[in-house]
């Protein structure tokens, strides 16, 4: 493109896929339609490979493998690699072997179909099988899952898909691209003049309206990704129990955390989402854990108190001046709009 960045006008599209809101923002409005088509194709491929709710997905096929090695597509192998790496990086706080625990809690279908009802649910403390029981051989393209173990990639797949899509679209279109999947936000390519502005908020809402309730903040994303995880967005009731979708691998039950939302900026959206989910599981020690890892983060306690780690932008400064991602990642992008808590893991 010969047009200068300053002359470009950002354009956005919003729709639904993977059970969540998809938002695409590009710095060249003439390329929005073609980028949106590429994004839709990419997300359809991710859904066919990674969905826990589709009987015909590659991931679902592993349920009947009875512990035998199964050859998988490069796409699913990459998604599994990201999930297993996240488990190792978080000391198992984010674990892809929680699928059966999710099913037992009633989250066994797309969340839009999960209905509150009075059916009893038996809440039994049972440690998940553990990510080390899964064997991924990238050389042969095979994965081995023990019999009876069901995988769930919910804590990593959307963020990884956002990373992958942003990079692919930016390379193909040659413009700045922001991809947000339910709030898991990844950027790539040349950002708009002044950088991308993202509003982080505690209450899910429209990107065009400042939230009337709940704490919120604005940050400038200079590269990498930003993700928020929370325990209040995807909730339902079963047999008198209030349940949510963040499972503690140590118990197989919804995590009880002092934090209601955690937002993290990292080198990739996948890293950010793994860290924000792990912070909820780690609970009271999350702030220290994030600080030791050098991750800028914003943690909102159950009572609304906001705590930030070093590197999170000072609200007194303009958001575009805040470096919230590792400096060695180079220039990145952003998205004008809301970083939705719906995206939580």
PDB file of C-alpha atoms in Angstrom, residues 47-285:
ATOM      1  CA  UNK A  47     -13.662 -25.152  15.111  1.00  0.00           C
ATOM      2  CA  UNK A  48     -13.468 -28.364  13.067  1.00  0.00           C
ATOM      3  CA  UNK A  49     -10.149 -29.254  14.698  1.00  0.00           C
ATOM      4  CA  UNK A  50     -10.546 -28.102  18.301  1.00  0.00           C
ATOM      5  CA  UNK A  51     -14.209 -28.006  19.315  1.00  0.00           C
ATOM      6  CA  UNK A  52     -15.198 -30.026  22.391  1.00  0.00           C
ATOM      7  CA  UNK A  53     -18.859 -29.690  21.409  1.00  0.00           C
ATOM      8  CA  UNK A  54     -18.780 -31.041  17.851  1.00  0.00           C
ATOM      9  CA  UNK A  55     -19.058 -34.806  17.499  1.00  0.00           C
ATOM     10  CA  UNK A  56     -17.210 -34.582  14.165  1.00  0.00           C
ATOM     11  CA  UNK A  57     -14.237 -32.545  15.402  1.00  0.00           C
ATOM     12  CA  UNK A  58     -10.709 -33.924  15.519  1.00  0.00           C
ATOM     13  CA  UNK A  59     -10.560 -33.278  19.243  1.00  0.00           C
ATOM     14  CA  UNK A  60     -13.750 -35.272  19.876  1.00  0.00           C
ATOM     15  CA  UNK A  61     -12.312 -38.186  17.901  1.00  0.00           C
ATOM     16  CA  UNK A  62      -9.600 -38.545  20.539  1.00  0.00           C
ATOM     17  CA  UNK A  63     -12.282 -39.552  23.076  1.00  0.00           C
ATOM     18  CA  UNK A  64     -12.693 -42.934  21.394  1.00  0.00           C
ATOM     19  CA  UNK A  65      -9.003 -43.629  20.744  1.00  0.00           C
ATOM     20  CA  UNK A  66      -8.770 -45.844  23.861  1.00  0.00           C
ATOM     21  CA  UNK A  67      -5.231 -44.723  24.603  1.00  0.00           C
ATOM     22  CA  UNK A  68      -3.888 -45.427  21.109  1.00  0.00           C
ATOM     23  CA  UNK A  69      -1.710 -42.901  19.246  1.00  0.00           C
ATOM     24  CA  UNK A  70      -3.808 -40.916  16.754  1.00  0.00           C
ATOM     25  CA  UNK A  71      -2.478 -38.965  13.808  1.00  0.00           C
ATOM     26  CA  UNK A  72      -3.826 -35.413  13.885  1.00  0.00           C
ATOM     27  CA  UNK A  73      -3.732 -32.456  11.537  1.00  0.00           C
ATOM     28  CA  UNK A  74      -0.930 -29.900  11.856  1.00  0.00           C
ATOM     29  CA  UNK A  75      -3.554 -27.419  13.061  1.00  0.00           C
ATOM     30  CA  UNK A  76      -4.700 -29.562  15.991  1.00  0.00           C
ATOM     31  CA  UNK A  77      -1.120 -30.546  16.778  1.00  0.00           C
ATOM     32  CA  UNK A  78      -0.229 -26.855  17.051  1.00  0.00           C
ATOM     33  CA  UNK A  79      -3.239 -26.162  19.285  1.00  0.00           C
ATOM     34  CA  UNK A  80      -2.332 -29.098  21.540  1.00  0.00           C
ATOM     35  CA  UNK A  81       1.281 -27.957  21.696  1.00  0.00           C
ATOM     36  CA  UNK A  82       0.152 -24.511  22.862  1.00  0.00           C
ATOM     37  CA  UNK A  83      -2.146 -26.063  25.493  1.00  0.00           C
ATOM     38  CA  UNK A  84       0.547 -28.374  26.868  1.00  0.00           C
ATOM     39  CA  UNK A  85       3.111 -25.570  26.922  1.00  0.00           C
ATOM     40  CA  UNK A  86       0.645 -23.398  28.835  1.00  0.00           C
ATOM     41  CA  UNK A  87       0.172 -26.191  31.363  1.00  0.00           C
ATOM     42  CA  UNK A  88       3.900 -26.439  31.908  1.00  0.00           C
ATOM     43  CA  UNK A  89       4.370 -22.667  32.112  1.00  0.00           C
ATOM     44  CA  UNK A  90       1.623 -22.328  34.746  1.00  0.00           C
ATOM     45  CA  UNK A  91       2.696 -25.325  36.845  1.00  0.00           C
ATOM     46  CA  UNK A  92      -0.485 -27.134  35.847  1.00  0.00           C
ATOM     47  CA  UNK A  93      -2.881 -24.353  36.853  1.00  0.00           C
ATOM     48  CA  UNK A  94      -4.108 -24.374  33.245  1.00  0.00           C
ATOM     49  CA  UNK A  95      -4.625 -28.019  32.294  1.00  0.00           C
ATOM     50  CA  UNK A  96      -6.257 -29.346  29.087  1.00  0.00           C
ATOM     51  CA  UNK A  97      -7.350 -32.599  30.793  1.00  0.00           C
ATOM     52  CA  UNK A  98     -10.310 -30.908  32.533  1.00  0.00           C
ATOM     53  CA  UNK A  99     -12.795 -31.948  29.840  1.00  0.00           C
ATOM     54  CA  UNK A 100     -14.553 -34.593  31.937  1.00  0.00           C
ATOM     55  CA  UNK A 101     -14.770 -32.194  34.883  1.00  0.00           C
ATOM     56  CA  UNK A 102     -16.430 -29.627  32.622  1.00  0.00           C
ATOM     57  CA  UNK A 103     -18.935 -32.223  31.450  1.00  0.00           C
ATOM     58  CA  UNK A 104     -19.741 -33.217  35.028  1.00  0.00           C
ATOM     59  CA  UNK A 105     -20.530 -29.585  35.855  1.00  0.00           C
ATOM     60  CA  UNK A 106     -22.968 -29.347  32.947  1.00  0.00           C
ATOM     61  CA  UNK A 107     -20.757 -27.408  30.550  1.00  0.00           C
ATOM     62  CA  UNK A 108     -20.984 -30.147  27.940  1.00  0.00           C
ATOM     63  CA  UNK A 109     -22.244 -28.115  24.993  1.00  0.00           C
ATOM     64  CA  UNK A 110     -21.893 -24.656  23.492  1.00  0.00           C
ATOM     65  CA  UNK A 111     -22.436 -22.179  26.314  1.00  0.00           C
ATOM     66  CA  UNK A 112     -25.453 -20.646  24.563  1.00  0.00           C
ATOM     67  CA  UNK A 113     -27.163 -24.031  25.018  1.00  0.00           C
ATOM     68  CA  UNK A 114     -26.223 -24.469  28.676  1.00  0.00           C
ATOM     69  CA  UNK A 115     -29.436 -23.841  30.548  1.00  0.00           C
ATOM     70  CA  UNK A 116     -30.015 -23.334  34.215  1.00  0.00           C
ATOM     71  CA  UNK A 117     -32.183 -26.071  35.645  1.00  0.00           C
ATOM     72  CA  UNK A 118     -32.857 -27.948  38.849  1.00  0.00           C
ATOM     73  CA  UNK A 119     -31.131 -31.156  37.856  1.00  0.00           C
ATOM     74  CA  UNK A 120     -28.837 -32.315  40.640  1.00  0.00           C
ATOM     75  CA  UNK A 121     -25.097 -32.164  40.181  1.00  0.00           C
ATOM     76  CA  UNK A 122     -22.689 -34.041  42.391  1.00  0.00           C
ATOM     77  CA  UNK A 123     -19.765 -31.818  43.313  1.00  0.00           C
ATOM     78  CA  UNK A 124     -16.951 -34.233  44.101  1.00  0.00           C
ATOM     79  CA  UNK A 125     -13.356 -33.183  44.652  1.00  0.00           C
ATOM     80  CA  UNK A 126     -11.369 -35.154  42.110  1.00  0.00           C
ATOM     81  CA  UNK A 127      -7.989 -34.112  40.737  1.00  0.00           C
ATOM     82  CA  UNK A 128      -7.890 -34.020  36.945  1.00  0.00           C
ATOM     83  CA  UNK A 129      -5.741 -36.654  35.187  1.00  0.00           C
ATOM     84  CA  UNK A 130      -3.022 -34.094  34.494  1.00  0.00           C
ATOM     85  CA  UNK A 131      -1.431 -32.712  31.333  1.00  0.00           C
ATOM     86  CA  UNK A 132       1.644 -34.926  31.651  1.00  0.00           C
ATOM     87  CA  UNK A 133      -0.521 -37.953  30.782  1.00  0.00           C
ATOM     88  CA  UNK A 134      -0.936 -36.584  27.236  1.00  0.00           C
ATOM     89  CA  UNK A 135       1.784 -37.399  24.718  1.00  0.00           C
ATOM     90  CA  UNK A 136       2.204 -35.217  21.650  1.00  0.00           C
ATOM     91  CA  UNK A 137       4.796 -36.302  19.093  1.00  0.00           C
ATOM     92  CA  UNK A 138       5.309 -33.436  16.655  1.00  0.00           C
ATOM     93  CA  UNK A 139       7.746 -35.486  14.577  1.00  0.00           C
ATOM     94  CA  UNK A 140       5.114 -38.108  13.724  1.00  0.00           C
ATOM     95  CA  UNK A 141       2.098 -35.821  14.069  1.00  0.00           C
ATOM     96  CA  UNK A 142       0.458 -38.115  16.619  1.00  0.00           C
ATOM     97  CA  UNK A 143      -1.117 -37.610  20.029  1.00  0.00           C
ATOM     98  CA  UNK A 144      -1.823 -40.185  22.710  1.00  0.00           C
ATOM     99  CA  UNK A 145      -4.557 -39.513  25.261  1.00  0.00           C
ATOM    100  CA  UNK A 146      -5.152 -42.084  28.027  1.00  0.00           C
ATOM    101  CA  UNK A 147      -8.469 -43.891  27.934  1.00  0.00           C
ATOM    102  CA  UNK A 148     -11.121 -42.000  29.868  1.00  0.00           C
ATOM    103  CA  UNK A 149      -9.360 -38.648  29.586  1.00  0.00           C
ATOM    104  CA  UNK A 150     -11.240 -35.913  27.746  1.00  0.00           C
ATOM    105  CA  UNK A 151      -9.417 -32.816  26.574  1.00  0.00           C
ATOM    106  CA  UNK A 152     -10.710 -29.254  26.715  1.00  0.00           C
ATOM    107  CA  UNK A 153      -8.740 -26.502  24.957  1.00  0.00           C
ATOM    108  CA  UNK A 154     -10.972 -23.677  26.153  1.00  0.00           C
ATOM    109  CA  UNK A 155      -8.221 -21.984  28.161  1.00  0.00           C
ATOM    110  CA  UNK A 156      -5.895 -21.622  25.170  1.00  0.00           C
ATOM    111  CA  UNK A 157      -7.544 -22.303  21.797  1.00  0.00           C
ATOM    112  CA  UNK A 158      -9.382 -18.995  21.254  1.00  0.00           C
ATOM    113  CA  UNK A 159      -6.349 -16.918  22.221  1.00  0.00           C
ATOM    114  CA  UNK A 160      -4.070 -19.052  20.037  1.00  0.00           C
ATOM    115  CA  UNK A 161      -6.544 -18.741  17.153  1.00  0.00           C
ATOM    116  CA  UNK A 162      -6.522 -14.950  17.582  1.00  0.00           C
ATOM    117  CA  UNK A 163      -2.704 -14.889  17.459  1.00  0.00           C
ATOM    118  CA  UNK A 164      -2.618 -17.085  14.389  1.00  0.00           C
ATOM    119  CA  UNK A 165      -5.336 -15.152  12.572  1.00  0.00           C
ATOM    120  CA  UNK A 166      -3.810 -11.737  13.278  1.00  0.00           C
ATOM    121  CA  UNK A 167      -0.421 -12.821  11.937  1.00  0.00           C
ATOM    122  CA  UNK A 168      -1.944 -14.473   8.849  1.00  0.00           C
ATOM    123  CA  UNK A 169      -4.205 -11.554   7.968  1.00  0.00           C
ATOM    124  CA  UNK A 170      -1.505  -8.926   8.484  1.00  0.00           C
ATOM    125  CA  UNK A 171       0.890 -10.833   6.235  1.00  0.00           C
ATOM    126  CA  UNK A 172      -1.745 -11.309   3.533  1.00  0.00           C
ATOM    127  CA  UNK A 173      -3.198  -7.801   3.605  1.00  0.00           C
ATOM    128  CA  UNK A 174      -0.135  -5.755   4.473  1.00  0.00           C
ATOM    129  CA  UNK A 175      -2.016  -3.609   6.978  1.00  0.00           C
ATOM    130  CA  UNK A 176      -2.511  -3.435  10.709  1.00  0.00           C
ATOM    131  CA  UNK A 177      -4.873  -6.074  12.067  1.00  0.00           C
ATOM    132  CA  UNK A 178      -6.560  -6.663  15.382  1.00  0.00           C
ATOM    133  CA  UNK A 179      -8.446  -9.900  16.063  1.00  0.00           C
ATOM    134  CA  UNK A 180     -10.510 -10.268  19.209  1.00  0.00           C
ATOM    135  CA  UNK A 181     -12.246 -13.542  20.036  1.00  0.00           C
ATOM    136  CA  UNK A 182     -14.548 -12.874  22.950  1.00  0.00           C
ATOM    137  CA  UNK A 183     -12.014 -10.350  24.187  1.00  0.00           C
ATOM    138  CA  UNK A 184      -8.862 -12.413  23.709  1.00  0.00           C
ATOM    139  CA  UNK A 185      -7.067  -9.820  21.608  1.00  0.00           C
ATOM    140  CA  UNK A 186      -4.082 -10.235  19.286  1.00  0.00           C
ATOM    141  CA  UNK A 187      -2.521  -7.638  17.025  1.00  0.00           C
ATOM    142  CA  UNK A 188      -0.146  -7.748  14.085  1.00  0.00           C
ATOM    143  CA  UNK A 189       1.131  -5.510  11.308  1.00  0.00           C
ATOM    144  CA  UNK A 190       1.530  -1.735  11.346  1.00  0.00           C
ATOM    145  CA  UNK A 191      -0.699  -0.085  13.977  1.00  0.00           C
ATOM    146  CA  UNK A 192      -2.813   2.995  13.303  1.00  0.00           C
ATOM    147  CA  UNK A 193      -1.438   6.435  14.093  1.00  0.00           C
ATOM    148  CA  UNK A 194      -1.334   6.801  17.859  1.00  0.00           C
ATOM    149  CA  UNK A 195      -1.515   3.062  18.436  1.00  0.00           C
ATOM    150  CA  UNK A 196      -4.449   0.828  19.231  1.00  0.00           C
ATOM    151  CA  UNK A 197      -6.589   1.757  22.214  1.00  0.00           C
ATOM    152  CA  UNK A 198      -8.273  -0.991  24.244  1.00  0.00           C
ATOM    153  CA  UNK A 199     -10.727  -0.592  27.082  1.00  0.00           C
ATOM    154  CA  UNK A 200     -10.438  -3.229  29.784  1.00  0.00           C
ATOM    155  CA  UNK A 201     -13.632  -3.501  31.798  1.00  0.00           C
ATOM    156  CA  UNK A 202     -15.138  -5.659  34.481  1.00  0.00           C
ATOM    157  CA  UNK A 203     -18.653  -5.731  33.050  1.00  0.00           C
ATOM    158  CA  UNK A 204     -19.252  -7.111  29.550  1.00  0.00           C
ATOM    159  CA  UNK A 205     -20.737  -4.471  27.277  1.00  0.00           C
ATOM    160  CA  UNK A 206     -20.719  -2.740  23.913  1.00  0.00           C
ATOM    161  CA  UNK A 207     -17.467  -1.426  22.492  1.00  0.00           C
ATOM    162  CA  UNK A 208     -19.245   1.834  21.742  1.00  0.00           C
ATOM    163  CA  UNK A 209     -20.415   2.587  25.267  1.00  0.00           C
ATOM    164  CA  UNK A 210     -18.422   3.373  28.394  1.00  0.00           C
ATOM    165  CA  UNK A 211     -19.628   0.967  31.081  1.00  0.00           C
ATOM    166  CA  UNK A 212     -21.991   2.515  33.614  1.00  0.00           C
ATOM    167  CA  UNK A 213     -21.012  -0.059  36.226  1.00  0.00           C
ATOM    168  CA  UNK A 214     -17.832  -1.789  37.322  1.00  0.00           C
ATOM    169  CA  UNK A 215     -14.203  -0.660  37.151  1.00  0.00           C
ATOM    170  CA  UNK A 216     -12.646  -0.094  33.740  1.00  0.00           C
ATOM    171  CA  UNK A 217      -9.368   1.122  32.286  1.00  0.00           C
ATOM    172  CA  UNK A 218      -7.895   2.045  28.914  1.00  0.00           C
ATOM    173  CA  UNK A 219      -4.538   0.810  27.681  1.00  0.00           C
ATOM    174  CA  UNK A 220      -2.452   1.179  24.560  1.00  0.00           C
ATOM    175  CA  UNK A 221      -1.308  -2.168  23.201  1.00  0.00           C
ATOM    176  CA  UNK A 222       2.046  -1.879  21.435  1.00  0.00           C
ATOM    177  CA  UNK A 223       2.429  -5.521  20.451  1.00  0.00           C
ATOM    178  CA  UNK A 224       1.569  -9.093  21.344  1.00  0.00           C
ATOM    179  CA  UNK A 225      -1.751  -9.768  22.999  1.00  0.00           C
ATOM    180  CA  UNK A 226      -4.086  -8.969  25.844  1.00  0.00           C
ATOM    181  CA  UNK A 227      -6.531 -11.313  27.572  1.00  0.00           C
ATOM    182  CA  UNK A 228      -8.977 -11.218  30.463  1.00  0.00           C
ATOM    183  CA  UNK A 229     -10.253 -14.185  32.444  1.00  0.00           C
ATOM    184  CA  UNK A 230     -13.091 -14.020  34.949  1.00  0.00           C
ATOM    185  CA  UNK A 231     -15.451 -16.086  37.065  1.00  0.00           C
ATOM    186  CA  UNK A 232     -18.618 -14.018  36.624  1.00  0.00           C
ATOM    187  CA  UNK A 233     -19.388 -14.049  32.881  1.00  0.00           C
ATOM    188  CA  UNK A 234     -20.038 -17.694  32.055  1.00  0.00           C
ATOM    189  CA  UNK A 235     -22.104 -18.848  35.008  1.00  0.00           C
ATOM    190  CA  UNK A 236     -25.058 -21.195  35.440  1.00  0.00           C
ATOM    191  CA  UNK A 237     -26.943 -23.002  38.197  1.00  0.00           C
ATOM    192  CA  UNK A 238     -27.335 -26.722  38.675  1.00  0.00           C
ATOM    193  CA  UNK A 239     -29.161 -28.315  41.570  1.00  0.00           C
ATOM    194  CA  UNK A 240     -28.903 -25.170  43.675  1.00  0.00           C
ATOM    195  CA  UNK A 241     -25.181 -24.676  42.979  1.00  0.00           C
ATOM    196  CA  UNK A 242     -23.718 -21.565  41.339  1.00  0.00           C
ATOM    197  CA  UNK A 243     -21.155 -22.769  38.805  1.00  0.00           C
ATOM    198  CA  UNK A 244     -18.707 -21.183  36.380  1.00  0.00           C
ATOM    199  CA  UNK A 245     -16.291 -22.352  33.700  1.00  0.00           C
ATOM    200  CA  UNK A 246     -12.896 -21.823  35.326  1.00  0.00           C
ATOM    201  CA  UNK A 247     -12.003 -25.229  36.762  1.00  0.00           C
ATOM    202  CA  UNK A 248      -9.286 -25.817  39.338  1.00  0.00           C
ATOM    203  CA  UNK A 249      -7.336 -28.871  38.093  1.00  0.00           C
ATOM    204  CA  UNK A 250      -6.504 -29.765  41.706  1.00  0.00           C
ATOM    205  CA  UNK A 251     -10.172 -30.330  42.562  1.00  0.00           C
ATOM    206  CA  UNK A 252     -12.079 -30.654  39.295  1.00  0.00           C
ATOM    207  CA  UNK A 253     -14.476 -27.985  40.626  1.00  0.00           C
ATOM    208  CA  UNK A 254     -15.049 -24.321  39.751  1.00  0.00           C
ATOM    209  CA  UNK A 255     -12.218 -22.310  41.236  1.00  0.00           C
ATOM    210  CA  UNK A 256     -12.871 -20.213  44.328  1.00  0.00           C
ATOM    211  CA  UNK A 257     -10.728 -17.144  43.786  1.00  0.00           C
ATOM    212  CA  UNK A 258     -10.302 -13.784  45.530  1.00  0.00           C
ATOM    213  CA  UNK A 259     -10.253 -12.279  42.019  1.00  0.00           C
ATOM    214  CA  UNK A 260     -13.276 -11.842  39.788  1.00  0.00           C
ATOM    215  CA  UNK A 261     -11.294 -10.785  36.709  1.00  0.00           C
ATOM    216  CA  UNK A 262      -7.638 -10.767  35.743  1.00  0.00           C
ATOM    217  CA  UNK A 263      -6.269  -9.013  32.644  1.00  0.00           C
ATOM    218  CA  UNK A 264      -2.750  -9.736  31.381  1.00  0.00           C
ATOM    219  CA  UNK A 265      -0.591  -8.402  28.547  1.00  0.00           C
ATOM    220  CA  UNK A 266       2.038 -10.723  27.096  1.00  0.00           C
ATOM    221  CA  UNK A 267       4.122 -11.480  24.032  1.00  0.00           C
ATOM    222  CA  UNK A 268       1.194 -13.448  22.585  1.00  0.00           C
ATOM    223  CA  UNK A 269      -2.505 -13.585  23.329  1.00  0.00           C
ATOM    224  CA  UNK A 270      -2.138 -17.299  24.138  1.00  0.00           C
ATOM    225  CA  UNK A 271       0.471 -16.499  26.798  1.00  0.00           C
ATOM    226  CA  UNK A 272      -1.706 -13.692  28.166  1.00  0.00           C
ATOM    227  CA  UNK A 273      -4.794 -15.883  28.444  1.00  0.00           C
ATOM    228  CA  UNK A 274      -2.921 -18.769  30.049  1.00  0.00           C
ATOM    229  CA  UNK A 275      -1.513 -16.366  32.639  1.00  0.00           C
ATOM    230  CA  UNK A 276      -4.849 -14.662  33.360  1.00  0.00           C
ATOM    231  CA  UNK A 277      -6.574 -18.020  33.833  1.00  0.00           C
ATOM    232  CA  UNK A 278      -3.738 -19.341  35.985  1.00  0.00           C
ATOM    233  CA  UNK A 279      -3.940 -16.224  38.144  1.00  0.00           C
ATOM    234  CA  UNK A 280      -7.547 -17.029  39.031  1.00  0.00           C
ATOM    235  CA  UNK A 281      -6.549 -20.570  39.989  1.00  0.00           C
ATOM    236  CA  UNK A 282      -3.511 -19.448  41.989  1.00  0.00           C
ATOM    237  CA  UNK A 283      -5.676 -17.023  43.945  1.00  0.00           C
ATOM    238  CA  UNK A 284      -3.993 -14.970  46.676  1.00  0.00           C
ATOM    239  CA  UNK A 285      -0.509 -15.612  45.262  1.00  0.00           C
TER     240      UNK A 285
END
